[in-house]
Short mmCIF file of C-alpha atoms and ligand atoms in Angstrom, two decimals:
data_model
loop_
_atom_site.label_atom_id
_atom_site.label_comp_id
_atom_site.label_asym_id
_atom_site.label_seq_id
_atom_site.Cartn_x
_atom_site.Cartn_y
_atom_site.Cartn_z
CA UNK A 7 -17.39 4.73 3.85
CA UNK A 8 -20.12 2.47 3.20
CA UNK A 9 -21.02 -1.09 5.69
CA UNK A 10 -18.72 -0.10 8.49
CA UNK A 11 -18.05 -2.71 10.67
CA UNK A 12 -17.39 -2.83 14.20
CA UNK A 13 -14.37 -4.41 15.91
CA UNK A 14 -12.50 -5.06 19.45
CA UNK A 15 -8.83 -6.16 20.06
CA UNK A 16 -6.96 -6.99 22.81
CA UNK A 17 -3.61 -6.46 23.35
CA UNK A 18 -1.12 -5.78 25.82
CA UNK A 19 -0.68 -2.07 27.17
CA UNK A 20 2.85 -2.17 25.92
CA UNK A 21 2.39 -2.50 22.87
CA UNK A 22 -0.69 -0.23 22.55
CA UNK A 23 1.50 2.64 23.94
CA UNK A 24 4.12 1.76 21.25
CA UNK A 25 1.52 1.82 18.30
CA UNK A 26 -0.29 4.82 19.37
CA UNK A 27 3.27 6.45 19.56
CA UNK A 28 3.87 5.24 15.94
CA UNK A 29 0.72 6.41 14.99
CA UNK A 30 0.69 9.95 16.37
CA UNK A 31 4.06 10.10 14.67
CA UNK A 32 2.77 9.60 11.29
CA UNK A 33 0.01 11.97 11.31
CA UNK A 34 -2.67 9.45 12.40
CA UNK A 35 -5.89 11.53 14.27
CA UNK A 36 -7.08 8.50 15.55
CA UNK A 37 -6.31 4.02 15.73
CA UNK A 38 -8.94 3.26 13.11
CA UNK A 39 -7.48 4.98 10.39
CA UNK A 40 -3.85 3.75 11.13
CA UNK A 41 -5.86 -0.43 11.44
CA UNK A 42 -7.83 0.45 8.17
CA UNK A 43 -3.91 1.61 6.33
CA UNK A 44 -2.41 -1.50 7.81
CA UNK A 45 -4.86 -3.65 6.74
CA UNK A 46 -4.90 -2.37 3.53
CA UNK A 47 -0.99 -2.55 3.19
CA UNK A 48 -1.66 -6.03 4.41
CA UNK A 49 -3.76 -6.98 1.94
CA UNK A 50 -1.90 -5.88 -1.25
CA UNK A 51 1.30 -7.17 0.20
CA UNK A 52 -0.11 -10.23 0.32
CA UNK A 53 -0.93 -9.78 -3.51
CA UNK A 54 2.79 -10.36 -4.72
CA UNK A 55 2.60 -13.45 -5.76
CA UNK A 56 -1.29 -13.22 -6.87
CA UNK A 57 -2.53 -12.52 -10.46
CA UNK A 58 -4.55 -10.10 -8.81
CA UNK A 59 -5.11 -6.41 -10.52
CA UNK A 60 -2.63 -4.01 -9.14
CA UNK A 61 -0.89 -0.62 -10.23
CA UNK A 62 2.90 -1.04 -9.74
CA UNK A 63 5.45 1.63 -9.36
CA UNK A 64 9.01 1.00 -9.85
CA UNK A 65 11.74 3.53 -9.21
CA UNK A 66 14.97 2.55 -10.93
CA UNK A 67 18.17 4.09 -10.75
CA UNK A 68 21.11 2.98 -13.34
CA UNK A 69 24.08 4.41 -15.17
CA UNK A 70 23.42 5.10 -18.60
CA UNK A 71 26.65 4.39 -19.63
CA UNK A 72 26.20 0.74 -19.58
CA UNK A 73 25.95 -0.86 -22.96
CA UNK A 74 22.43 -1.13 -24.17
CA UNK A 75 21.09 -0.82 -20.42
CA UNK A 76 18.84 1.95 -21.31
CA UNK A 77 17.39 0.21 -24.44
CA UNK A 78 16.91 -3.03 -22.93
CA UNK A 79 14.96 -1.08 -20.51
CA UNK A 80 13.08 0.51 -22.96
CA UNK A 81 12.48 -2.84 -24.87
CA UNK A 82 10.96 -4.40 -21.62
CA UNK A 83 8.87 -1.72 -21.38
CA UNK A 84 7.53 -2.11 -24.92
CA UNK A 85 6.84 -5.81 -24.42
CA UNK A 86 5.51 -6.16 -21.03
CA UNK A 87 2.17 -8.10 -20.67
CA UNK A 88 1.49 -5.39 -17.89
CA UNK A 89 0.14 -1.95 -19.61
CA UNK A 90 2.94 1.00 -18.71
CA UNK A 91 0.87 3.88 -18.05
CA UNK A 92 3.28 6.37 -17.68
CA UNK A 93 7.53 6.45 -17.29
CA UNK A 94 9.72 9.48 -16.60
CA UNK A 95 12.77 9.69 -16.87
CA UNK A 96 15.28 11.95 -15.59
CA UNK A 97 19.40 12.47 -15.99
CA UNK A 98 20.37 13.12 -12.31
CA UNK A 99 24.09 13.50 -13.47
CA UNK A 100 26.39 12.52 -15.95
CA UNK A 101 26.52 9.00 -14.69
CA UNK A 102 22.68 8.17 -13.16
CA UNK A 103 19.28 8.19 -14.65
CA UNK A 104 16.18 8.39 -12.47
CA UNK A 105 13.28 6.24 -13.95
CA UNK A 106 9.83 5.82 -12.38
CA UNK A 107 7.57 3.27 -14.08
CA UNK A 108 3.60 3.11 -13.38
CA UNK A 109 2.59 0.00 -14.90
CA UNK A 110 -0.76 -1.40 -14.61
CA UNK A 111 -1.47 -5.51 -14.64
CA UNK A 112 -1.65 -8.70 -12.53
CA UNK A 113 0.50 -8.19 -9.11
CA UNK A 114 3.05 -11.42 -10.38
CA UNK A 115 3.89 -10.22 -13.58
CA UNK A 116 4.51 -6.41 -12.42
CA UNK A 117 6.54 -8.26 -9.90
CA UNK A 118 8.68 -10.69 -12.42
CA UNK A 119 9.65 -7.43 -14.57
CA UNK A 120 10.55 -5.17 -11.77
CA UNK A 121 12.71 -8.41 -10.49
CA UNK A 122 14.22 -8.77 -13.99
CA UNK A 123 15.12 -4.73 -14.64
CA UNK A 124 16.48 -4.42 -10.80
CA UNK A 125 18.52 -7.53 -11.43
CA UNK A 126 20.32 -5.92 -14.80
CA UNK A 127 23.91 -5.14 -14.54
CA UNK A 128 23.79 -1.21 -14.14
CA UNK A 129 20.89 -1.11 -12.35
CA UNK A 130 22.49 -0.06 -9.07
CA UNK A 131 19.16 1.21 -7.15
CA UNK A 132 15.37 0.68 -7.23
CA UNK A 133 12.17 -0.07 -5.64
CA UNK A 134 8.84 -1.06 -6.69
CA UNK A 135 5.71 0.02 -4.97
CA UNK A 136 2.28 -1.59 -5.39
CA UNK A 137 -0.62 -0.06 -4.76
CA UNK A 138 -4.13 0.02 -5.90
CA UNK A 139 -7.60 1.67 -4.88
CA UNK A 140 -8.71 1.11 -1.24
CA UNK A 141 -12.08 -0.36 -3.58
CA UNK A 142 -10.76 -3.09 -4.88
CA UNK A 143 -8.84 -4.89 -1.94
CA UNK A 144 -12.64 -5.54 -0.78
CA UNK A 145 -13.78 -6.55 -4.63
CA UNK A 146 -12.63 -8.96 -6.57
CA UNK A 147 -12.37 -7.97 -9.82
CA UNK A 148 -10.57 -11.11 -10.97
CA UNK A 149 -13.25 -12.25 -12.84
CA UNK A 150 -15.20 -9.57 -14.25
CA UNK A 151 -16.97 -11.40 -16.51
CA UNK A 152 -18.77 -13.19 -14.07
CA UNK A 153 -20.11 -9.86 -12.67
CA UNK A 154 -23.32 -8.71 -14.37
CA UNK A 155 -22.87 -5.47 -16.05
CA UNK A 156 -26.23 -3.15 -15.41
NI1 NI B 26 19.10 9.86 -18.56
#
């Protein structure tokens, strides 16, 4: 981990004893990881509404049997200004399909077409995830072409 930083909080014993119990509980070995992971989560939450790069994935539930769900879902797909990387789909039952959608693009638009295919009539569950490499919370890669290329 390169240019590690140094910092000190304070904060009440209370609620110390309450994160390090939350911590311990999911795995953590130690605080700094668990900070570094919130801060993170922090940091690309506070993406949504961003054009910022991010890597979205939605999980969508919906019942096939709804006229022209599945091809409007399709057809989104198709002509989404984000790039789809990769969707699977799978037919839980005779009713449900399972589709997970890794899309890669600007953190607003992955948001506006995630908002626009949980909306749809049909669509009964879903969830979209954004995530992105620890790498590029710290750089902007906004403007790339502003960076000089060696
Ligand atoms: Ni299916």
């Amino acid at each position: 981990m390169p240019d590690l930083s140094r910092t000190g909080i304070s904060l009440e014993q209370d609620l110390l004893a309450g994160f390090d119990k939350l911590i311990a509980r999911r795995g953590y070995k130690n605080r700094s990881e668990a900070v570094r992971d919130m801060i993170r989560e922090a940091l690309l939450a506070d993406r949504v509404n961003s054009d910022q790069p991010v890597v979205g994935t939605l999980t969508l539930v919906y019942d096939h049997q709804v006229p022209n769900l599945a091809q409007r879902l399709t057809e989104m797909q198709h002509e989404s200004e984000s790039e789809v990387i990769a969707a699977t789909h799978v037919h839980l039952d005779q009713e449900y399909c399972l589709e997970v959608i890794i899309m890669r693009g600007r953190a607003n638009q992955i948001q506006t077409m995630a908002d626009q295919m949980l909306a749809m009539r049909g669509v009964e569950l879903g969830k979209l995830v954004l995530t992105n490499s620890g790498a590029s919370l710290t750089h902007d890669h906004h403007h790339p072409h502003t960076h000089s290329h060696k």
